[in-house]
PDB file of C-alpha atoms in Angstrom:
ATOM      1  CA  MET A1106      39.843  40.033  19.327  1.00  0.00           C
ATOM      2  CA  GLN A1107      38.662  37.042  17.662  1.00  0.00           C
ATOM      3  CA  SER A1108      36.045  36.148  20.292  1.00  0.00           C
ATOM      4  CA  GLU A1109      34.674  39.595  20.237  1.00  0.00           C
ATOM      5  CA  PHE A1110      34.599  39.402  16.369  1.00  0.00           C
ATOM      6  CA  GLN A1111      32.673  36.107  16.649  1.00  0.00           C
ATOM      7  CA  HIS A1112      30.312  37.558  19.294  1.00  0.00           C
ATOM      8  CA  ASP A1113      29.550  40.921  17.715  1.00  0.00           C
ATOM      9  CA  LEU A1114      29.388  39.962  13.974  1.00  0.00           C
ATOM     10  CA  PRO A1115      26.343  37.912  14.162  1.00  0.00           C
ATOM     11  CA  ARG A1116      24.441  40.597  15.946  1.00  0.00           C
ATOM     12  CA  LEU A1117      25.555  43.328  13.379  1.00  0.00           C
ATOM     13  CA  LEU A1118      24.488  41.084  10.582  1.00  0.00           C
ATOM     14  CA  ASP A1119      21.164  40.281  12.073  1.00  0.00           C
ATOM     15  CA  ARG A1120      20.441  43.999  12.637  1.00  0.00           C
ATOM     16  CA  ALA A1121      21.437  44.854   9.055  1.00  0.00           C
ATOM     17  CA  ALA A1122      19.271  42.099   7.656  1.00  0.00           C
ATOM     18  CA  LYS A1123      16.215  43.296   9.773  1.00  0.00           C
ATOM     19  CA  GLY A1124      16.778  46.882   8.613  1.00  0.00           C
ATOM     20  CA  ALA A1125      16.824  45.805   5.069  1.00  0.00           C
ATOM     21  CA  GLY A1126      13.656  43.751   5.286  1.00  0.00           C
ATOM     22  CA  LEU A1127      15.459  40.488   5.002  1.00  0.00           C
ATOM     23  CA  ASP A1128      15.045  37.436   7.289  1.00  0.00           C
ATOM     24  CA  ARG A1129      18.293  35.796   8.326  1.00  0.00           C
ATOM     25  CA  SER A1130      16.573  32.992   9.909  1.00  0.00           C
ATOM     26  CA  GLU A1131      15.806  31.606   6.504  1.00  0.00           C
ATOM     27  CA  TRP A1132      19.506  31.609   5.653  1.00  0.00           C
ATOM     28  CA  GLN A1133      21.892  28.710   5.996  1.00  0.00           C
ATOM     29  CA  ILE A1134      24.962  29.910   7.815  1.00  0.00           C
ATOM     30  CA  GLN A1135      28.415  28.389   8.346  1.00  0.00           C
ATOM     31  CA  ARG A1136      30.833  30.092  10.708  1.00  0.00           C
ATOM     32  CA  THR A1137      34.620  29.371  10.609  1.00  0.00           C
ATOM     33  CA  GLY A1138      36.850  31.381  13.026  1.00  0.00           C
ATOM     34  CA  ASP A1139      36.462  35.034  12.083  1.00  0.00           C
ATOM     35  CA  GLU A1140      34.695  34.335   8.698  1.00  0.00           C
ATOM     36  CA  GLN A1141      31.029  33.608   8.020  1.00  0.00           C
ATOM     37  CA  LEU A1142      29.516  32.072   4.837  1.00  0.00           C
ATOM     38  CA  ALA A1143      25.837  32.242   4.181  1.00  0.00           C
ATOM     39  CA  VAL A1144      23.529  30.825   1.613  1.00  0.00           C
ATOM     40  CA  ARG A1145      20.010  32.234   0.873  1.00  0.00           C
ATOM     41  CA  PRO A1146      17.412  31.103  -1.576  1.00  0.00           C
ATOM     42  CA  GLN A1147      17.202  33.315  -4.724  1.00  0.00           C
ATOM     43  CA  ASP A1148      13.608  34.981  -4.263  1.00  0.00           C
ATOM     44  CA  GLY A1149      13.928  38.219  -5.931  1.00  0.00           C
ATOM     45  CA  SER A1150      15.276  40.251  -3.331  1.00  0.00           C
ATOM     46  CA  GLU A1151      19.019  40.020  -4.369  1.00  0.00           C
ATOM     47  CA  PRO A1152      19.120  43.692  -5.195  1.00  0.00           C
ATOM     48  CA  ARG A1153      18.135  44.488  -1.608  1.00  0.00           C
ATOM     49  CA  LEU A1154      20.884  42.282  -0.433  1.00  0.00           C
ATOM     50  CA  VAL A1155      23.382  44.071  -2.620  1.00  0.00           C
ATOM     51  CA  ASP A1156      22.159  47.570  -1.648  1.00  0.00           C
ATOM     52  CA  ASP A1157      20.160  48.040   1.497  1.00  0.00           C
ATOM     53  CA  TYR A1158      21.809  45.142   3.524  1.00  0.00           C
ATOM     54  CA  ILE A1159      25.222  46.484   2.889  1.00  0.00           C
ATOM     55  CA  ARG A1160      24.005  49.994   3.681  1.00  0.00           C
ATOM     56  CA  HIS A1161      22.646  49.024   7.084  1.00  0.00           C
ATOM     57  CA  LEU A1162      25.804  46.937   7.718  1.00  0.00           C
ATOM     58  CA  VAL A1163      27.844  49.748   7.178  1.00  0.00           C
ATOM     59  CA  ALA A1164      25.867  52.214   9.309  1.00  0.00           C
ATOM     60  CA  GLY A1165      25.954  49.538  12.044  1.00  0.00           C
ATOM     61  CA  LEU A1166      29.627  49.086  11.814  1.00  0.00           C
ATOM     62  CA  ARG A1167      30.126  52.727  12.104  1.00  0.00           C
ATOM     63  CA  HIS A1168      28.151  53.188  15.261  1.00  0.00           C
ATOM     64  CA  HIS A1169      29.850  49.842  16.681  1.00  0.00           C
ATOM     65  CA  ASN A1170      33.412  51.148  16.037  1.00  0.00           C
ATOM     66  CA  ALA A1171      32.599  54.665  17.281  1.00  0.00           C
ATOM     67  CA  GLN A1172      32.435  53.159  20.779  1.00  0.00           C
ATOM     68  CA  ARG A1173      35.729  51.647  20.503  1.00  0.00           C
ATOM     69  CA  VAL A1174      39.514  52.609  20.384  1.00  0.00           C
ATOM     70  CA  PRO A1175      40.947  52.495  16.854  1.00  0.00           C
ATOM     71  CA  GLU A1176      42.871  49.295  17.633  1.00  0.00           C
ATOM     72  CA  ALA A1177      39.523  47.403  18.371  1.00  0.00           C
ATOM     73  CA  ARG A1178      37.526  48.464  15.415  1.00  0.00           C
ATOM     74  CA  MET A1179      35.842  45.843  13.394  1.00  0.00           C
ATOM     75  CA  ARG A1180      36.700  45.983   9.557  1.00  0.00           C
ATOM     76  CA  LEU A1181      35.091  43.523   7.236  1.00  0.00           C
ATOM     77  CA  ARG A1182      35.653  42.063   3.821  1.00  0.00           C
ATOM     78  CA  ALA A1183      32.337  41.302   2.191  1.00  0.00           C
ATOM     79  CA  VAL A1184      31.659  39.117  -0.877  1.00  0.00           C
ATOM     80  CA  ILE A1185      28.352  38.359  -2.663  1.00  0.00           C
ATOM     81  CA  HIS A1186      28.080  35.565  -5.361  1.00  0.00           C
ATOM     82  CA  GLN A1187      25.303  33.436  -6.726  1.00  0.00           C
ATOM     83  CA  GLY A1188      24.955  29.954  -8.069  1.00  0.00           C
ATOM     84  CA  LEU A1189      24.189  26.239  -7.232  1.00  0.00           C
ATOM     85  CA  VAL A1190      25.080  25.201  -3.706  1.00  0.00           C
ATOM     86  CA  GLU A1191      25.156  21.582  -2.408  1.00  0.00           C
ATOM     87  CA  LEU A1192      23.887  21.582   1.173  1.00  0.00           C
ATOM     88  CA  ALA A1193      26.394  18.843   2.333  1.00  0.00           C
ATOM     89  CA  GLU A1194      26.489  17.262   5.911  1.00  0.00           C
ATOM     90  CA  ASN A1195      29.679  19.213   7.079  1.00  0.00           C
ATOM     91  CA  GLY A1196      28.682  22.541   5.394  1.00  0.00           C
ATOM     92  CA  PHE A1197      28.450  23.785   1.924  1.00  0.00           C
ATOM     93  CA  ALA A1198      29.848  22.321  -1.384  1.00  0.00           C
ATOM     94  CA  GLY A1199      29.896  23.440  -4.969  1.00  0.00           C
ATOM     95  CA  SER A1200      31.665  25.617  -7.385  1.00  0.00           C
ATOM     96  CA  ALA A1201      29.793  28.833  -6.127  1.00  0.00           C
ATOM     97  CA  VAL A1202      30.984  28.126  -2.484  1.00  0.00           C
ATOM     98  CA  VAL A1203      34.702  27.696  -3.842  1.00  0.00           C
ATOM     99  CA  ALA A1204      34.345  31.127  -5.781  1.00  0.00           C
ATOM    100  CA  THR A1205      32.953  32.915  -2.832  1.00  0.00           C
ATOM    101  CA  ALA A1206      35.874  31.682  -0.784  1.00  0.00           C
ATOM    102  CA  ARG A1207      38.386  32.785  -3.291  1.00  0.00           C
ATOM    103  CA  LEU A1208      36.792  36.035  -3.715  1.00  0.00           C
ATOM    104  CA  LEU A1209      36.891  36.590   0.016  1.00  0.00           C
ATOM    105  CA  THR A1210      40.645  36.199  -0.047  1.00  0.00           C
ATOM    106  CA  ALA A1211      41.295  38.356  -3.079  1.00  0.00           C
ATOM    107  CA  ARG A1212      44.062  40.812  -3.024  1.00  0.00           C
ATOM    108  CA  PRO A1213      41.993  43.848  -4.200  1.00  0.00           C
ATOM    109  CA  LEU A1214      39.905  43.554  -0.934  1.00  0.00           C
ATOM    110  CA  TYR A1215      42.963  43.849   1.159  1.00  0.00           C
ATOM    111  CA  ASP A1216      44.455  46.523  -1.026  1.00  0.00           C
ATOM    112  CA  ALA A1217      41.283  48.541  -0.763  1.00  0.00           C
ATOM    113  CA  LEU A1218      41.316  48.178   3.160  1.00  0.00           C
ATOM    114  CA  ALA A1219      44.810  49.389   3.227  1.00  0.00           C
ATOM    115  CA  ALA A1220      44.219  52.293   0.942  1.00  0.00           C
ATOM    116  CA  HIS A1221      41.214  53.406   2.765  1.00  0.00           C
ATOM    117  CA  PRO A1222      42.065  53.262   6.629  1.00  0.00           C
ATOM    118  CA  GLY A1223      38.832  54.988   7.524  1.00  0.00           C
ATOM    119  CA  ALA A1224      36.561  52.350   5.781  1.00  0.00           C
ATOM    120  CA  ASP A1225      34.861  49.758   7.885  1.00  0.00           C
ATOM    121  CA  LEU A1226      33.803  47.480   5.106  1.00  0.00           C
ATOM    122  CA  VAL A1227      34.957  46.861   1.593  1.00  0.00           C
ATOM    123  CA  LEU A1228      32.462  44.960  -0.758  1.00  0.00           C
ATOM    124  CA  LEU A1229      33.217  42.600  -3.788  1.00  0.00           C
ATOM    125  CA  LEU A1230      30.530  41.375  -6.044  1.00  0.00           C
ATOM    126  CA  SER A1231      31.096  38.560  -8.564  1.00  0.00           C
ATOM    127  CA  ASP A1232      30.471  39.480 -12.029  1.00  0.00           C
ATOM    128  CA  ASP A1233      27.034  37.570 -12.328  1.00  0.00           C
ATOM    129  CA  VAL A1234      25.585  39.569  -9.281  1.00  0.00           C
ATOM    130  CA  TYR A1235      26.979  42.863 -10.486  1.00  0.00           C
ATOM    131  CA  ARG A1236      25.372  42.426 -13.941  1.00  0.00           C
ATOM    132  CA  SER A1237      22.162  41.095 -12.686  1.00  0.00           C
ATOM    133  CA  THR A1238      21.475  43.863  -9.855  1.00  0.00           C
ATOM    134  CA  VAL A1239      23.593  47.097 -10.330  1.00  0.00           C
ATOM    135  CA  ALA A1240      24.381  46.847 -14.142  1.00  0.00           C
ATOM    136  CA  GLY A1241      20.749  45.807 -14.689  1.00  0.00           C
ATOM    137  CA  GLY A1242      19.347  48.749 -12.980  1.00  0.00           C
ATOM    138  CA  HIS A1243      17.720  47.014 -10.184  1.00  0.00           C
ATOM    139  CA  THR A1244      19.369  48.877  -7.220  1.00  0.00           C
ATOM    140  CA  THR A1245      19.842  52.449  -6.064  1.00  0.00           C
ATOM    141  CA  LEU A1246      23.609  52.056  -6.817  1.00  0.00           C
ATOM    142  CA  SER A1247      25.233  53.285 -10.015  1.00  0.00           C
ATOM    143  CA  THR A1248      27.799  51.474 -11.994  1.00  0.00           C
ATOM    144  CA  ALA A1249      30.235  54.344 -11.409  1.00  0.00           C
ATOM    145  CA  ASP A1250      30.180  53.287  -7.530  1.00  0.00           C
ATOM    146  CA  PHE A1251      32.193  50.212  -8.463  1.00  0.00           C
ATOM    147  CA  THR A1252      35.792  49.349  -9.747  1.00  0.00           C
ATOM    148  CA  HIS A1253      36.387  46.426 -12.131  1.00  0.00           C
ATOM    149  CA  VAL A1254      39.103  44.081 -10.712  1.00  0.00           C
ATOM    150  CA  THR A1255      40.389  40.707 -11.775  1.00  0.00           C
ATOM    151  CA  VAL A1256      40.677  38.293  -9.109  1.00  0.00           C
ATOM    152  CA  LYS A1257      43.457  35.546  -9.111  1.00  0.00           C
ATOM    153  CA  VAL A1258      43.645  33.152  -6.221  1.00  0.00           C
ATOM    154  CA  LYS A1259      45.229  29.872  -6.785  1.00  0.00           C
ATOM    155  CA  GLU A1260      43.556  28.229  -9.800  1.00  0.00           C
ATOM    156  CA  TYR A1261      40.664  30.648  -9.660  1.00  0.00           C
ATOM    157  CA  GLU A1262      40.575  33.816 -11.858  1.00  0.00           C
ATOM    158  CA  ALA A1263      37.514  35.777 -12.572  1.00  0.00           C
ATOM    159  CA  SER A1264      36.183  39.418 -13.162  1.00  0.00           C
ATOM    160  CA  ALA A1265      34.708  41.044  -9.965  1.00  0.00           C
ATOM    161  CA  TRP A1266      33.429  44.486  -8.861  1.00  0.00           C
ATOM    162  CA  LEU A1267      34.951  46.332  -5.972  1.00  0.00           C
ATOM    163  CA  ARG A1268      33.367  49.098  -3.905  1.00  0.00           C
ATOM    164  CA  VAL A1269      34.315  50.848  -0.727  1.00  0.00           C
ATOM    165  CA  PRO A1270      30.728  52.000   0.605  1.00  0.00           C
ATOM    166  CA  MET A1271      31.831  54.781   2.828  1.00  0.00           C
ATOM    167  CA  LEU A1272      33.129  56.555  -0.337  1.00  0.00           C
ATOM    168  CA  GLY A1273      29.997  56.170  -2.474  1.00  0.00           C
ATOM    169  CA  ALA A1274      32.127  55.606  -5.428  1.00  0.00           C
ATOM    170  CA  ALA A1275      34.578  53.217  -7.221  1.00  0.00           C
ATOM    171  CA  ALA A1276      37.439  52.257  -4.994  1.00  0.00           C
ATOM    172  CA  THR A1277      40.953  52.674  -6.469  1.00  0.00           C
ATOM    173  CA  ALA A1278      43.509  50.830  -4.639  1.00  0.00           C
ATOM    174  CA  SER A1279      47.244  49.905  -5.468  1.00  0.00           C
ATOM    175  CA  HIS A1280      46.432  46.570  -6.928  1.00  0.00           C
ATOM    176  CA  GLU A1281      48.955  43.961  -8.048  1.00  0.00           C
ATOM    177  CA  PRO A1282      49.294  43.065 -11.761  1.00  0.00           C
ATOM    178  CA  GLY A1283      46.194  41.507 -13.182  1.00  0.00           C
ATOM    179  CA  THR A1284      43.943  43.284 -10.641  1.00  0.00           C
ATOM    180  CA  ALA A1285      44.057  47.029 -11.757  1.00  0.00           C
ATOM    181  CA  GLY A1286      40.718  48.960 -11.270  1.00  0.00           C
ATOM    182  CA  THR A1287      39.127  50.842 -13.992  1.00  0.00           C
ATOM    183  CA  GLY A1288      36.280  52.739 -12.200  1.00  0.00           C
ATOM    184  CA  LYS A1289      36.063  56.542 -11.607  1.00  0.00           C
ATOM    185  CA  PRO A1290      35.521  58.056  -8.417  1.00  0.00           C
ATOM    186  CA  ALA A1291      32.099  59.899  -7.819  1.00  0.00           C
ATOM    187  CA  ALA A1292      30.907  62.259  -5.018  1.00  0.00           C
ATOM    188  CA  PRO A1293      30.795  60.829  -1.565  1.00  0.00           C
ATOM    189  CA  VAL A1294      27.493  60.111   0.038  1.00  0.00           C
ATOM    190  CA  SER A1295      26.740  59.318   3.678  1.00  0.00           C
ATOM    191  CA  GLY A1296      26.584  55.508   3.430  1.00  0.00           C
ATOM    192  CA  GLU A1297      23.427  55.401   5.495  1.00  0.00           C
ATOM    193  CA  PRO A1298      20.553  53.141   4.478  1.00  0.00           C
ATOM    194  CA  ALA A1299      18.769  53.788   1.108  1.00  0.00           C
ATOM    195  CA  ALA A1300      15.796  55.054   2.944  1.00  0.00           C
ATOM    196  CA  ALA A1301      17.735  58.007   4.259  1.00  0.00           C
ATOM    197  CA  ARG A1302      19.035  59.004   0.853  1.00  0.00           C
ATOM    198  CA  PRO A1303      17.671  61.458  -1.678  1.00  0.00           C
ATOM    199  CA  ALA A1304      14.418  60.219  -3.724  1.00  0.00           C
ATOM    200  CA  PRO A1305      15.299  57.753  -6.622  1.00  0.00           C
ATOM    201  CA  ALA A1306      15.746  59.252 -10.188  1.00  0.00           C
ATOM    202  CA  ALA A1307      12.644  58.847 -12.330  1.00  0.00           C
ATOM    203  CA  ALA A1308      12.162  55.676 -14.175  1.00  0.00           C
ATOM    204  CA  GLY A1309      13.179  55.511 -17.902  1.00  0.00           C
ATOM    205  CA  THR A1310      16.551  56.909 -17.509  1.00  0.00           C
ATOM    206  CA  ALA A1311      18.643  55.925 -20.648  1.00  0.00           C
ATOM    207  CA  ASP A1312      21.433  54.219 -18.806  1.00  0.00           C
ATOM    208  CA  ARG A1313      19.778  51.857 -16.678  1.00  0.00           C
ATOM    209  CA  GLY A1314      23.043  51.393 -14.882  1.00  0.00           C
ATOM    210  CA  THR A1315      22.766  54.620 -13.120  1.00  0.00           C
ATOM    211  CA  THR A1316      19.053  54.372 -12.359  1.00  0.00           C
ATOM    212  CA  ASN A1317      18.420  54.854  -8.612  1.00  0.00           C
ATOM    213  CA  GLU A1318      15.257  52.632  -8.580  1.00  0.00           C
ATOM    214  CA  TYR A1319      14.469  49.308  -7.225  1.00  0.00           C
ATOM    215  CA  ARG A1320      12.986  46.968 -10.004  1.00  0.00           C
ATOM    216  CA  ALA A1321      13.419  43.693  -8.142  1.00  0.00           C
ATOM    217  CA  HIS A1322      10.266  42.278  -9.472  1.00  0.00           C
ATOM    218  CA  GLN A1323      11.893  42.282 -13.017  1.00  0.00           C
ATOM    219  CA  VAL A1324      14.673  39.921 -11.843  1.00  0.00           C
ATOM    220  CA  ASN A1325      14.280  36.465 -13.120  1.00  0.00           C
ATOM    221  CA  VAL A1326      15.414  33.935 -10.426  1.00  0.00           C
ATOM    222  CA  THR A1327      14.832  30.421  -9.648  1.00  0.00           C
ATOM    223  CA  ASN A1328      14.026  29.565  -6.082  1.00  0.00           C
ATOM    224  CA  VAL A1329      14.507  25.718  -5.464  1.00  0.00           C
ATOM    225  CA  ALA A1330      15.232  25.891  -1.778  1.00  0.00           C
ATOM    226  CA  GLY A1331      14.777  22.417  -0.036  1.00  0.00           C
ATOM    227  CA  SER A1332      16.352  20.381  -2.726  1.00  0.00           C
ATOM    228  CA  VAL A1333      19.820  18.896  -2.569  1.00  0.00           C
ATOM    229  CA  ASP A1334      21.260  21.514  -5.044  1.00  0.00           C
ATOM    230  CA  ALA A1335      19.741  24.992  -4.127  1.00  0.00           C
ATOM    231  CA  ARG A1336      20.295  27.879  -6.328  1.00  0.00           C
ATOM    232  CA  GLY A1337      20.886  31.034  -4.229  1.00  0.00           C
ATOM    233  CA  ALA A1338      22.906  33.859  -3.038  1.00  0.00           C
ATOM    234  CA  VAL A1339      26.145  33.123  -1.564  1.00  0.00           C
ATOM    235  CA  PHE A1340      27.990  35.483   0.462  1.00  0.00           C
ATOM    236  CA  GLY A1341      30.892  35.819   2.886  1.00  0.00           C
ATOM    237  CA  PHE A1342      32.174  38.036   5.543  1.00  0.00           C
ATOM    238  CA  GLY A1343      35.688  38.059   6.897  1.00  0.00           C
ATOM    239  CA  SER A1344      37.812  40.336   9.268  1.00  0.00           C
ATOM    240  CA  ALA A1345      40.285  42.713   7.870  1.00  0.00           C
ATOM    241  CA  GLY A1346      43.326  40.936   8.885  1.00  0.00           C
ATOM    242  CA  ASP A1347      42.288  37.200   8.187  1.00  0.00           C
TER     243      ASP A1347
END
């Protein structure tokens, strides 16, 4: 199962990136067993990473799993964070990398997978990413699509935002103490890429957190790719049972 995961996951991620208009060849990727950690420069397309990339990946996973017996389904934990990353000789280093690793092993992700056996992917955004993309009104997603959780892994503790894309709503799982969700479910959506969804709401909505419109050009980011310390989006994927 692990060899199939390692073989199929890169292809699914490549297709999802292409569908979202992102170029994975520009990303620094580190593979470890049935996990994958990637770093990409911040270039203003972070909202598309959070939004369309995940939508295309969910659609690709659905198609992939429809051709397999239930026991062979690929189910993913996905995490997106951002910050300074040191490109070291043996991989990545820095607090952003450590935080991403901790988020990927967070109990709320496992709880959400267990609570929603039909879900192929569960997503966790760091608080920084959530506030600069979703809460900032730069995606087609609504703040109601996410549940606030507190992640506690070893010495790491932070707020994060959980979503089960197949539900199109906040995910409420049976969290352990300190990881309770606070979001409210919304009406399900198809989970298909944003291009297949209804037209975005008109600009100027009072609550920008619920505006279904891209405004990536308003995101203020720093792209210093090529330096020793590169500020970029850091994200990881892992199997459901890792």
